[in-house]
Each structure stands twice: as structure tokens, then as C-alpha cells.
Coordinates of C-alpha atoms in Angstrom, one line a residue:
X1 CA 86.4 97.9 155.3
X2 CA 84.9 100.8 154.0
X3 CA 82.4 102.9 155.2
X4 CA 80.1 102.5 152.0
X5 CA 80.6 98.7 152.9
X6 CA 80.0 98.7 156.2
X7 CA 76.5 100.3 155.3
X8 CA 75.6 98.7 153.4
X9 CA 75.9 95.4 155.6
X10 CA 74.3 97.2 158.4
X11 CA 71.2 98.1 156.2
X12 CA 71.0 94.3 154.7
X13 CA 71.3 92.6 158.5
X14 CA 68.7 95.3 159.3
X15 CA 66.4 94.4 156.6
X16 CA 66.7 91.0 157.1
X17 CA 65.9 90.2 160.8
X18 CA 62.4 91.4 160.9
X19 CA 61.8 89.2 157.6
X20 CA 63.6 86.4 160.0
X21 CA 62.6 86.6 163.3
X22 CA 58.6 86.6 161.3
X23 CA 59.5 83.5 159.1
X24 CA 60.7 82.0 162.1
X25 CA 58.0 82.8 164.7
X26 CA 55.6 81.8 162.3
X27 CA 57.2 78.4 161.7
X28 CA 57.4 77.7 165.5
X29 CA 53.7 78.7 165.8
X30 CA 52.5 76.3 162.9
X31 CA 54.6 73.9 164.5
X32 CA 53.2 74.5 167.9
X33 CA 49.7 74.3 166.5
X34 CA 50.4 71.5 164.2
X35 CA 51.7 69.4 167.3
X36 CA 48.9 70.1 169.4
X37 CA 46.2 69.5 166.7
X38 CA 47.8 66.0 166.1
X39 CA 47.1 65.4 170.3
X40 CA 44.1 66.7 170.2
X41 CA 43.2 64.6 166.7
X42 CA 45.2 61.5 168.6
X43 CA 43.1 61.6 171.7
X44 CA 39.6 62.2 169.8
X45 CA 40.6 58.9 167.3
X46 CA 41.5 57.4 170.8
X47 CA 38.3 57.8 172.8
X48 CA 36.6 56.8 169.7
X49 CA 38.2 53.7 168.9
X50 CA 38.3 52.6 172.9
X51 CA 34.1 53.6 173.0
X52 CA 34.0 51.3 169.6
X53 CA 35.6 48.7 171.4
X54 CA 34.2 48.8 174.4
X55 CA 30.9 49.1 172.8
X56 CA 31.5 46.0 170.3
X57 CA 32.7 43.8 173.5
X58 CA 29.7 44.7 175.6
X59 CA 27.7 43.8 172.6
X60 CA 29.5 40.6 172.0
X61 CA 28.7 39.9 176.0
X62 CA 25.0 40.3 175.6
X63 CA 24.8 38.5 172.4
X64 CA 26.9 35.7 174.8
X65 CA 25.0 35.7 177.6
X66 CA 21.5 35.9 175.2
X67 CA 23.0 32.2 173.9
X68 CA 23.9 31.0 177.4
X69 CA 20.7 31.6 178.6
X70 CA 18.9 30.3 175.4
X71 CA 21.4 26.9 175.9
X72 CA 20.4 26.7 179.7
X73 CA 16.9 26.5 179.1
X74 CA 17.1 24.1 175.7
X75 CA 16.1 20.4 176.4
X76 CA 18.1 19.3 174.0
X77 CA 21.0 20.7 175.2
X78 CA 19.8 18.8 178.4
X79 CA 19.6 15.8 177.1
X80 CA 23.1 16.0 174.8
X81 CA 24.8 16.5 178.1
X82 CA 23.0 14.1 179.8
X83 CA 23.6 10.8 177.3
X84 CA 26.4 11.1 174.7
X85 CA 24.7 8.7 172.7
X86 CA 21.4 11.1 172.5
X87 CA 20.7 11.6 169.2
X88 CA 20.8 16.0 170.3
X89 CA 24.4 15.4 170.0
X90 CA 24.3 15.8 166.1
X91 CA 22.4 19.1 167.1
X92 CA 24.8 20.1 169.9
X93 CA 27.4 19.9 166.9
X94 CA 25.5 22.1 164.7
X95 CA 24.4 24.4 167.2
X96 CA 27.7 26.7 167.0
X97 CA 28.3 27.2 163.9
X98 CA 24.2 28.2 163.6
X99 CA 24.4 30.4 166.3
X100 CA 28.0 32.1 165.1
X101 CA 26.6 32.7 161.8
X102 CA 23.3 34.7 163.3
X103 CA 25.7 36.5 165.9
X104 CA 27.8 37.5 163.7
X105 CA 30.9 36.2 165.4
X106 CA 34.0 34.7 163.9
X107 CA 34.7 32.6 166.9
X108 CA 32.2 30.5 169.1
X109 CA 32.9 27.6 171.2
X110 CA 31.2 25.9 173.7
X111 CA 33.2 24.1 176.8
X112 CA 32.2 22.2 179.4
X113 CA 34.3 22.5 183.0
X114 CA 36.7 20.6 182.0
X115 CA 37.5 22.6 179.0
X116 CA 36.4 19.9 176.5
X117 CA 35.0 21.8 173.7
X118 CA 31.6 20.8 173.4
X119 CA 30.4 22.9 170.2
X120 CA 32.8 25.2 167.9
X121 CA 31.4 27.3 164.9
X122 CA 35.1 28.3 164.0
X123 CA 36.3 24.7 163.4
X124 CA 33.7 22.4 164.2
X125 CA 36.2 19.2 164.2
X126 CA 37.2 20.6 167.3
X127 CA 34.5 18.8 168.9
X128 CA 36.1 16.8 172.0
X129 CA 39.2 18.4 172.3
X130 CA 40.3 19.9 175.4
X131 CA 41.1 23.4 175.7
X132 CA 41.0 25.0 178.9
X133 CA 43.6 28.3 178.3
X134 CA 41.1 29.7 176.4
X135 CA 38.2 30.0 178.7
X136 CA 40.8 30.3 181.8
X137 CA 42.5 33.2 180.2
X138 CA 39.4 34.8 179.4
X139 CA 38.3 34.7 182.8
X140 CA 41.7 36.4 184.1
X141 CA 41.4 38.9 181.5
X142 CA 40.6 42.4 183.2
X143 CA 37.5 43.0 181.3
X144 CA 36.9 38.9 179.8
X145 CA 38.4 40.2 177.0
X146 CA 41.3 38.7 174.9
X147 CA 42.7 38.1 171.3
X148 CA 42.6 34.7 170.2
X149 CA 44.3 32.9 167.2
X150 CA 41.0 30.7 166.7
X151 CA 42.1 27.5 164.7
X152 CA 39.5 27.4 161.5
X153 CA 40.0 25.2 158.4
X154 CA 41.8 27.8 156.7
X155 CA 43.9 28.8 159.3
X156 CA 44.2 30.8 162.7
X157 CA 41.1 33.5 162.7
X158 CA 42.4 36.5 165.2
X159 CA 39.4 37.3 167.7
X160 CA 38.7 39.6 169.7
X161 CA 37.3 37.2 172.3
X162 CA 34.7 37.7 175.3
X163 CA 33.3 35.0 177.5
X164 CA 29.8 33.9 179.7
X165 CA 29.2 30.8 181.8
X166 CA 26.2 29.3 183.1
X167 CA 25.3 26.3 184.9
X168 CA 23.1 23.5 183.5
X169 CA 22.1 20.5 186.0
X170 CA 25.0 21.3 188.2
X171 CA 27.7 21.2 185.9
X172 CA 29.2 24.6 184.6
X173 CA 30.0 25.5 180.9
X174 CA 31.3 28.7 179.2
X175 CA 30.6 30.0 175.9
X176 CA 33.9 31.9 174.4
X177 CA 33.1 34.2 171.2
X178 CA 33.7 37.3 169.5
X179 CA 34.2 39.0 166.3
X180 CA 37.7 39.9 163.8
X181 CA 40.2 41.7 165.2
X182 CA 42.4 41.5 162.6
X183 CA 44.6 44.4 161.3
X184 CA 42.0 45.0 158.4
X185 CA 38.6 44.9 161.3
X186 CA 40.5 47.2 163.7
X187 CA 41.7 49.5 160.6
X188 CA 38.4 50.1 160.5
X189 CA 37.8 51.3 163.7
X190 CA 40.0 55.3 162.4
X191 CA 37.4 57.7 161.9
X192 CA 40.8 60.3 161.0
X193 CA 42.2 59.5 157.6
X194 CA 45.4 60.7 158.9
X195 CA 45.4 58.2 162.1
X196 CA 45.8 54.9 161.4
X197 CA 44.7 52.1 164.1
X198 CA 47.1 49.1 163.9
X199 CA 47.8 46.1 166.3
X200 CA 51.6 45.3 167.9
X201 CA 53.3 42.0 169.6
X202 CA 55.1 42.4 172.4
X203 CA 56.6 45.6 174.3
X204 CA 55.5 49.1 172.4
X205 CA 57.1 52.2 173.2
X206 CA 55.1 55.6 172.7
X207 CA 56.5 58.4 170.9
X208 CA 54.9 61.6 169.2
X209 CA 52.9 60.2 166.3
X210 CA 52.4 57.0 168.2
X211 CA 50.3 56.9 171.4
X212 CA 49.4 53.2 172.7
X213 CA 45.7 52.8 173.4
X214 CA 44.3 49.1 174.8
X215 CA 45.9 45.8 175.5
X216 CA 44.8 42.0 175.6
X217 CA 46.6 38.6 176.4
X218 CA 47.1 36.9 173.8
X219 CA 46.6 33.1 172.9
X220 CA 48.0 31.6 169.6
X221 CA 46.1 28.8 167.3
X222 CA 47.0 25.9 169.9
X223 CA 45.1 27.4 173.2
X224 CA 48.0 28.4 174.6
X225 CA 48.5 31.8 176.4
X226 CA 51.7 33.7 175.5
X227 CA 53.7 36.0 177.4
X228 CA 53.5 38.2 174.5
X229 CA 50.5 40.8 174.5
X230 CA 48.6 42.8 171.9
X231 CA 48.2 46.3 171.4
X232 CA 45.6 48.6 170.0
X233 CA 48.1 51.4 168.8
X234 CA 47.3 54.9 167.1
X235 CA 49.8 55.8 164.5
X236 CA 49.6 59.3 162.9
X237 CA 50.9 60.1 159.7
X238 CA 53.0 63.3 159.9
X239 CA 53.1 63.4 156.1
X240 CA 50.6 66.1 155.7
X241 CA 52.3 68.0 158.5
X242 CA 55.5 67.7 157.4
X243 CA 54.9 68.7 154.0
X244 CA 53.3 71.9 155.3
X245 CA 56.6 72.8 157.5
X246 CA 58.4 71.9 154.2
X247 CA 56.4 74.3 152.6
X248 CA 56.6 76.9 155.4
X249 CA 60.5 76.8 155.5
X250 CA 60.9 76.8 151.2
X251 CA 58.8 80.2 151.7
X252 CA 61.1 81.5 154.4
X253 CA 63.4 80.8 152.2
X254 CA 62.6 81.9 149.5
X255 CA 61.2 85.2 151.1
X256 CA 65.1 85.6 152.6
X257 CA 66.2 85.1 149.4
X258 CA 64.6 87.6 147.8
X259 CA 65.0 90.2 150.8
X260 CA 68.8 89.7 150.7
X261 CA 68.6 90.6 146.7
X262 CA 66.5 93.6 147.1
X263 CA 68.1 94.9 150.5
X264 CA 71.5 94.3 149.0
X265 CA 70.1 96.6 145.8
X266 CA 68.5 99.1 148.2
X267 CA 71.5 98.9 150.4
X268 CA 74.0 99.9 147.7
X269 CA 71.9 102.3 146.2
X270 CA 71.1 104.2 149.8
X271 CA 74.8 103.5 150.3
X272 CA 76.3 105.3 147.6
X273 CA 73.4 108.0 148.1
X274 CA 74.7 108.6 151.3
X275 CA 78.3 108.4 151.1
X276 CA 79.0 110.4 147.8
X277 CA 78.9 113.9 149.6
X278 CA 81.1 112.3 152.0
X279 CA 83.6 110.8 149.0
X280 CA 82.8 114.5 147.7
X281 CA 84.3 116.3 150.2
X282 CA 86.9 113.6 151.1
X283 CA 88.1 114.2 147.8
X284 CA 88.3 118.0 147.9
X285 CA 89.8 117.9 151.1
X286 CA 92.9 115.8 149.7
X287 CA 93.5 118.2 147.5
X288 CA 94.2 121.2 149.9
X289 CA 97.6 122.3 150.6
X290 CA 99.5 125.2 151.1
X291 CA 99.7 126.3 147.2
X292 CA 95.6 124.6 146.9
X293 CA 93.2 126.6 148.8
X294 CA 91.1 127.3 146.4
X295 CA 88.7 124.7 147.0
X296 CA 84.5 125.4 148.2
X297 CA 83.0 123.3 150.2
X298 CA 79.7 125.6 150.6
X299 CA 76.6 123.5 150.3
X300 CA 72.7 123.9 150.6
X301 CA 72.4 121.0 152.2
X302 CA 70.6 121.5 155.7
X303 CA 71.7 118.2 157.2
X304 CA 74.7 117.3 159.1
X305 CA 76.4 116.7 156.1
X306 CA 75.9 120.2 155.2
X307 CA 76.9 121.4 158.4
X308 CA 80.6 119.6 158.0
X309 CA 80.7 121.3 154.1
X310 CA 80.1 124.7 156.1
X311 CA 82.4 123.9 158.7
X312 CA 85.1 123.1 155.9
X313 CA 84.9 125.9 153.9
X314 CA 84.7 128.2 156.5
X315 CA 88.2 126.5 157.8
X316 CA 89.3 126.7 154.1
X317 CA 88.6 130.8 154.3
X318 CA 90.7 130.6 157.6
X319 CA 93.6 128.7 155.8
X320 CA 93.7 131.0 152.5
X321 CA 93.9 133.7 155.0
X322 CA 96.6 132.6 157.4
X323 CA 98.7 131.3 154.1
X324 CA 98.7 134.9 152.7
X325 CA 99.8 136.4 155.8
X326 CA 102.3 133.4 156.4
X327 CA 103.4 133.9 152.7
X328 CA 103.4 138.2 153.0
X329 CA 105.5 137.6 156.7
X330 CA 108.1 135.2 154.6
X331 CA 108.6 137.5 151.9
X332 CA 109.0 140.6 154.1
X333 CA 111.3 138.7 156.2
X334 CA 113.2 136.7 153.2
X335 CA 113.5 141.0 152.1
X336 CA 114.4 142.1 155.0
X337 CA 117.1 139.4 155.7
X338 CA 118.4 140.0 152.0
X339 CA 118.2 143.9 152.5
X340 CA 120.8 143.9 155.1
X341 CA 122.8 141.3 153.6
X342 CA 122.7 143.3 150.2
X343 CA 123.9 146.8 152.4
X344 CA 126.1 145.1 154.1
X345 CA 128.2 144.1 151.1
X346 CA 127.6 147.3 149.3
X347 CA 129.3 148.8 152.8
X348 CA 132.2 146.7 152.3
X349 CA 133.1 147.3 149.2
X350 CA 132.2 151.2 149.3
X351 CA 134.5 151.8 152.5
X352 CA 137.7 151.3 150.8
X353 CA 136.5 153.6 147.9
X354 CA 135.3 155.9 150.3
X355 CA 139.0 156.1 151.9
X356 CA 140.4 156.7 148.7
X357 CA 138.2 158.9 147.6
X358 CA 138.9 161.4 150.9
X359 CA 143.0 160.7 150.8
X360 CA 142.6 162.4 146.9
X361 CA 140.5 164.9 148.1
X362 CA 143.2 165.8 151.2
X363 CA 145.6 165.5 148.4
X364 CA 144.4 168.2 146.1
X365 CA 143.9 170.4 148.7
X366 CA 147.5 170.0 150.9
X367 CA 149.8 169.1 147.4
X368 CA 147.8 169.1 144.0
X369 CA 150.8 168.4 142.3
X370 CA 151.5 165.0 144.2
X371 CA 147.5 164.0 143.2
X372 CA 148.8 162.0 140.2
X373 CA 150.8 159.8 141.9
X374 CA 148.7 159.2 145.1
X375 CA 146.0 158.5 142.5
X376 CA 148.6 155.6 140.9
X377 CA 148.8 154.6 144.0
X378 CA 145.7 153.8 145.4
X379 CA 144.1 153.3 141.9
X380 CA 144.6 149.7 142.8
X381 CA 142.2 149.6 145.2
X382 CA 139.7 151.6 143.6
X383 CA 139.5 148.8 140.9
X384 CA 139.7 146.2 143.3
X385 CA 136.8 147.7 145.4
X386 CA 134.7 148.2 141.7
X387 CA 136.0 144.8 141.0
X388 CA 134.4 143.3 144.1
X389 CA 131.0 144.9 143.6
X390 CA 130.7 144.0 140.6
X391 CA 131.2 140.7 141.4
X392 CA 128.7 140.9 144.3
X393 CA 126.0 142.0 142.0
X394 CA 126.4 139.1 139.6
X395 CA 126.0 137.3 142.5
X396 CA 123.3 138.3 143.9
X397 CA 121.7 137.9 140.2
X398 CA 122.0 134.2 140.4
X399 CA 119.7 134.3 143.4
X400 CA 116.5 134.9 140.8
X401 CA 115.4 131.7 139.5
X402 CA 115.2 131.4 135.7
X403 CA 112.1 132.1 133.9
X404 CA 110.2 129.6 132.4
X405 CA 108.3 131.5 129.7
X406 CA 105.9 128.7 128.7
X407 CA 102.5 128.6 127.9
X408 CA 100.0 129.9 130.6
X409 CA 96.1 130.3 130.8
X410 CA 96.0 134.0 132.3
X411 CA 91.9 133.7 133.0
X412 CA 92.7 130.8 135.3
X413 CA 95.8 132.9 137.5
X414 CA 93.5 135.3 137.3
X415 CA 90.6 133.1 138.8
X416 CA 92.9 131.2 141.4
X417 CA 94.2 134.8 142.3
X418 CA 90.9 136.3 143.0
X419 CA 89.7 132.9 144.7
X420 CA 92.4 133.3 147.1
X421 CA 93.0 136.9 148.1
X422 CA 92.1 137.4 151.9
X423 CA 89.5 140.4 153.5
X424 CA 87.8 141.3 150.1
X425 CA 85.5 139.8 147.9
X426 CA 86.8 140.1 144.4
X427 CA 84.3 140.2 141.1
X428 CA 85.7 139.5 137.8
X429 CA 84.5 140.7 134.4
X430 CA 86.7 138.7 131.9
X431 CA 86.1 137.2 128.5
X432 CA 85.2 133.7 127.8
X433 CA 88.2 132.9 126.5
X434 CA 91.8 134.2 125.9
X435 CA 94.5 132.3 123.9
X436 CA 97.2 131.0 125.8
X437 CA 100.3 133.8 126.3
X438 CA 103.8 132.7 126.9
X439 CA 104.5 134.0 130.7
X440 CA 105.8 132.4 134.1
X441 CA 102.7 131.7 135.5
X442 CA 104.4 131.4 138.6
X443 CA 106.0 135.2 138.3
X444 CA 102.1 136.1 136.8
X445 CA 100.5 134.7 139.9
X446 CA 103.2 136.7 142.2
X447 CA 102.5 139.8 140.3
X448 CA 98.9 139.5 140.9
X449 CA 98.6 138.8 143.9
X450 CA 101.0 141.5 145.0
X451 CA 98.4 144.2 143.2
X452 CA 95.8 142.5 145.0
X453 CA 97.3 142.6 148.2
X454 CA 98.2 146.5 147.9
X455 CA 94.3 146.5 146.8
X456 CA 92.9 145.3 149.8
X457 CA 95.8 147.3 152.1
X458 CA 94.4 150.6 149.9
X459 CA 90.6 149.9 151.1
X460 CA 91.7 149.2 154.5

């Protein structure tokens, strides 16, 4: 991976957690908030609805008791108890279904001890038929208090049902009543529009948005008490909350999206800010070599970057230099080397010419007259000798590569030369332009930078 690359995924991740962690913390907090507001909106419906109900059962007591006490102290009730055939029977019939209507009950029933129901404003052809769950149950009931399927013409009429006895010439008789309790009366009873009250059968099990408030026995349309119970239960709606996390996390996202787009944008533009000196000077440094050390890495930057252009260019200056001398030490050496070669050659093939050359001398001094045919004699090696060094000096002209006389931009030699001469700073006054002049640039360059070298050798 690049380095570019790996920048620009280190600026994106670094752009992006703030925006996360943020979105995220703020989520958990509106959560947090959100869950304890339901609670705390859950236990306010609660103590409301349990004060209403408390409230509506002590009422329905009073209004009970206010009827017992009215019945215990009514001749006529006296004497319907007394004679069945009393014409306050007819009256005793009526009186519950009176007495309901002004209480404002849906269920009232008067029983004697034996649980013969004496008077019921629910159903009044309930008259004579025994019923003694109801009033027992009511009893048991922690508080007197139970729902009761009340059997009315039109059906069962759910109750919530409170009870009060008195005693009447030594006989004892309970009055069981109360008011709806169906799911409509104890919807009523929310004062949240996002809490709804509701009733449950059987076993209920709480869980966040539902919180279980009262219970009652419960006795169905035929007196009978069940085993079943019901349950005043708060249910919240988590609709409204919901939809605002939904809303919360779609602007998270949202926001995320939109920081990845413009990091990534930033990122790549910051990237390729950054790393183009970097590219810049990776570049010129794959182009140095031996025959390449012309390059400049000198910068005005004044940042690390800068520095490592400085520190380049300086080791480019050290390179040029050491390559000259390396190049100067060669070619001395290369000379040197072929110097002695060359005189040791010319040696060989003067030494036999020198011989001959001192046996004519001797000759013409001891026996001139003999010269002429010493001279036939050993002309054979003279030519052999002048054959040989001739033959060397061919030789040794094949060592000079061929020249390739193409064509060649002096001004640039010129530029490179001047660019890479060591231990002088050279300045150029040249035109803008020359033609192109058919050289060996290679044999130009040489030639230059030999009179550069014997420059800078002069000044020292």
C-alpha cells in the first residue's frame, strides 16, 4: 500500500471517530433518557390510575354502606323480610334497580345470609336465586374488592365490585355493587396518551413497556370464582420513542455518510498535497547514477521535507565530486597502465633495431668495405622490427572507439558540464539557442570537461 494511501485512510478513520463516538454517545444518552422518562411517565400513570381506583372503590363503599344503612332503618324492608307475602315485596324488587340507577352503579344486589339474592338492579329476574360466591369472595378479597361478570339481560356486565353488610332483626344481609370495569371504563383511567391502561386473564409477566399495577379475583356470569385473576396493566407505546431513535440513527447516518465523502475528498487532496514533494524527490532521486548527477534537490521549504531536499542535494554535490575524482583516478590510471604497455612494446621492437643499428656502426668503422653486406644481412631484421611496430600501432588504434558524429545540442554538454564540474562554481553566458552541430557528444563532453578540470586545477 502506498504511502499516499495509507494517508489518506489514516486521515478518513481520523475524521470519522469523533463524528462516531458523538453520534453514538448521543444515541445512548437519548436512549438512556428516553428509558427513564418512560419509568418515570409509567410510575406517574401508575399512582394515578391506583389513586383513581382506590378512590372510585372507597366511593362505591360509602355510597354502599349510605344504602345499607338507609335499608336497615326502612320499615318496609322490615316488613318484606318479615312476611314474603307483604305486599313491600313488590317494593323490595324495585328497590335495586332504583337505588343502582341513583348510585350510579352497574351492579347491585341485595343477599340475605344465605346468599339468596333478595334485590338485583343488574338483572332483576335474579330475584330468589342463590348466590353465595359472590358475596363470599368479596369478603376474602384483600380490600372487598373484585371483578365480577354480573349477568344482565344483555349479557355479563364486568364490575368492579365492593361489598357492605348490616344486620336487620338478627339476620345478616350484604349489599354487593360497583361500577364498569370494562376495558373501555378502565381505558379511561390514562391520563398519558402514550400509556395505555388495559385489563389481562391469568398470569402477566412485566417487561419494559409493560409494568403490572392491581389485581382482583375474578368471578364469571354464573357466581362462580375462578382460579384465573385480573389485572390492571400499564402498557406504553414505544412508537413515539422508537421513531425518535430511528430518526437519531438515519442522522448518524447520514452525518457518517457525508463525513466519509468529504474526509475522503479532504483526505486525497491533503494526501496528494503532502506527498508530491516526496514523489518529487523520489523521482529525482531514481534518476541519479554515475553518468546523472546533475540533479537539484535545493528547496525553500523550511519543513522537514525541506530539510531531506537539503540533505539530498548536498549528498548530490558529494557524489558529483567523488565521481570526478573517481573518473580523473580511472583515466590517469587507465594512462598510466597503457603508457607502460605502449613503451614497453615500442622497447621491444626498438632493441633489435638498436642492435643493428650499432653492429653497422662497428662495421664502418673496423671494415667499411664489408658494410654492404652486413647491411644485407641484418636488413632482415630491420624490416621485421619496422614491420612489428607498425603493426603494434595499428593496433593500438583499434583501441579508440569509433566516432559517432551525430547530431548534438552543444548548449546542453555545455550545461551538464558546468552543472557537474567539482570545487568551482561555473557561470555561463550562452545564447538562447544554437542549431544542432554534428559531434560525438560523448568526445564533446570529454573535451569539456577536461578544460574544466585544468580550469579549476589553474585556480587552485
Amino acid at each position: 500500500m502506498s504511502f499516499r494511501a495509507r494517508l489518506t485512510i489514516a486521515l478518513v478513520v481520523i475524521a470519522m471517530l469523533p463524528v462516531l463516538i458523538l453520534g453514538l454517545g448521543v444515541r445512548r444518552e437519548m436512549t438512556g433518557r428516553l428509558d427513564a422518562e418512560a419509568a418515570r411517565r409509567l410510575a406517574s400513570v401508575g399512582q394515578s390510575v391506583d389513586a383513581e381506583l382506590e378512590q372510585t372503590l372507597a366511593a362505591d363503599r360509602a355510597r354502599l354502606h349510605s344504602l345499607a344503612t338507609g335499608l336497615a332503618e326502612d320499615n318496609r324492608f322490615r316488613l318484606a323480610i318479615a312476611d314474603p307475602q307483604s305486599p313491600e315485596r313488590r317494593w323490595l324488587l324495585d328497590w335495586a334497580p332504583a337505588s343502582m340507577k341513583l348510585a350510579g352503579f352497574t351492579m347491585l344486589q341485595l343477599q340475605d345470609s344465605t346468599g339468596a339474592i333478595l334485590s338485583a338492579g343488574q338483572f332483576r329476574n335474579d330475584y330468589g336465586r342463590e348466590d353465595p360466591a359472590v358475596p363470599r369472595a368479596l369478603l376474602d378479597a384483600a380490600g372487598h374488592a373484585a371483578v365480577i361478570d354480573a349477568r344482565t339481560p344483555d349479557g355479563p356486565a364486568r364490575t368492579l365490585a365492593t361489598v357492605d353488610s348490616f344486620t336487620v332483626a338478627g339476620r345478616r344481609f350484604t349489599l354487593a355493587g360497583g361500577q364498569a370495569f370494562d376495558s373501555a371504563r378502565v381505558a379511561q383511567l390514562s391520563t398519558d396518551a402514550s400509556i395505555a391502561v388495559r385489563l389481562a386473564m391469568g398470569d402477566v409477566t412485566p417487561t419494559a413497556d409493560r409494568t403490572h399495577l392491581k389485581t382482583y379475583p375474578y368471578l364469571d356470569d354464573a357466581g362462580a370464582a375462578s382460579a384465573r385473576t385480573v389485572h390492571v396493566v400499564l402498557v406504553h407505546d414505544p412508537g413515539p420513542e422508537r421513531a425518535l431513535r430511528a430518526g437519531i440513527t438515519r442522522w448518524l447516518l447520514l452525518t457518517l455518510g457525508g463525513t466519509i465523502i468529504a474526509a475522503v475528498a479532504l483526505a486525497t487532496l491533503l494526501a496528494a498535497r503532502i506527498s508530491a514533494p516526496i514523489t518529487e524527490l523520489a523521482g529525482k532521486t531514481e534518476k541519479l547514477d554515475l553518468d546523472r548527477l546533475n540533479q537539484r534537490f535545493a528547496t525553500q521549504r523550511t519543513d522537514e521535507i525541506g530539510a531531506l531536499g537539503r540533505t539530498l542535494d548536498a549528498l548530490s554535490n558529494r557524489l558529483r565530486t567523488s565521481a570526478s575524482r573517481l573518473r580523473e583516478a580511472e583515466r590517469q590510471a587507465t594512462t598510466g597502465d597503457l603508457a607502460r604497455q605502449i613503451n614497453h612494446d615500442i622497447k621491444n621492437g626498438l632493441a633489435p633495431i638498436r642492435n643493428v643499428l650499432r653492429h653497422l656502426a662497428q662495421v664502418a668503422e673496423q671494415d667499411p668495405a664489408s658494410l654492404p653486406t652486413v647491411y644485407a644481412e641484418r636488413r632482415g631484421t630491420l624490416e621485421s622490427s619496422v614491420q612489428y611496430l607498425d603493426e603494434l600501432s595499428r593496433n593500438y588504434a583499434r583501441l579508440s572507439p569509433a566516432l559517432n558524429r551525430g547530431r548534438c545540442d552543444a548548449l546542453a554538454v555545455v550545461r551538464e558540464v558546468a552543472a557537474s564540474t567539482p570545487g568551482a562554481s561555473i557561470q555561463l553566458q550562452l545564447p538562447d539557442s544554437l542549431p544542432p552541430v554534428r559531434a560525438d557528444a560523448v568526445v564533446l563532453r570529454r573535451i569539456l570537461e577536461n578544460l574544466a578540470s585544468n580550469a579549476v586545477d589553474a585556480l587552485a
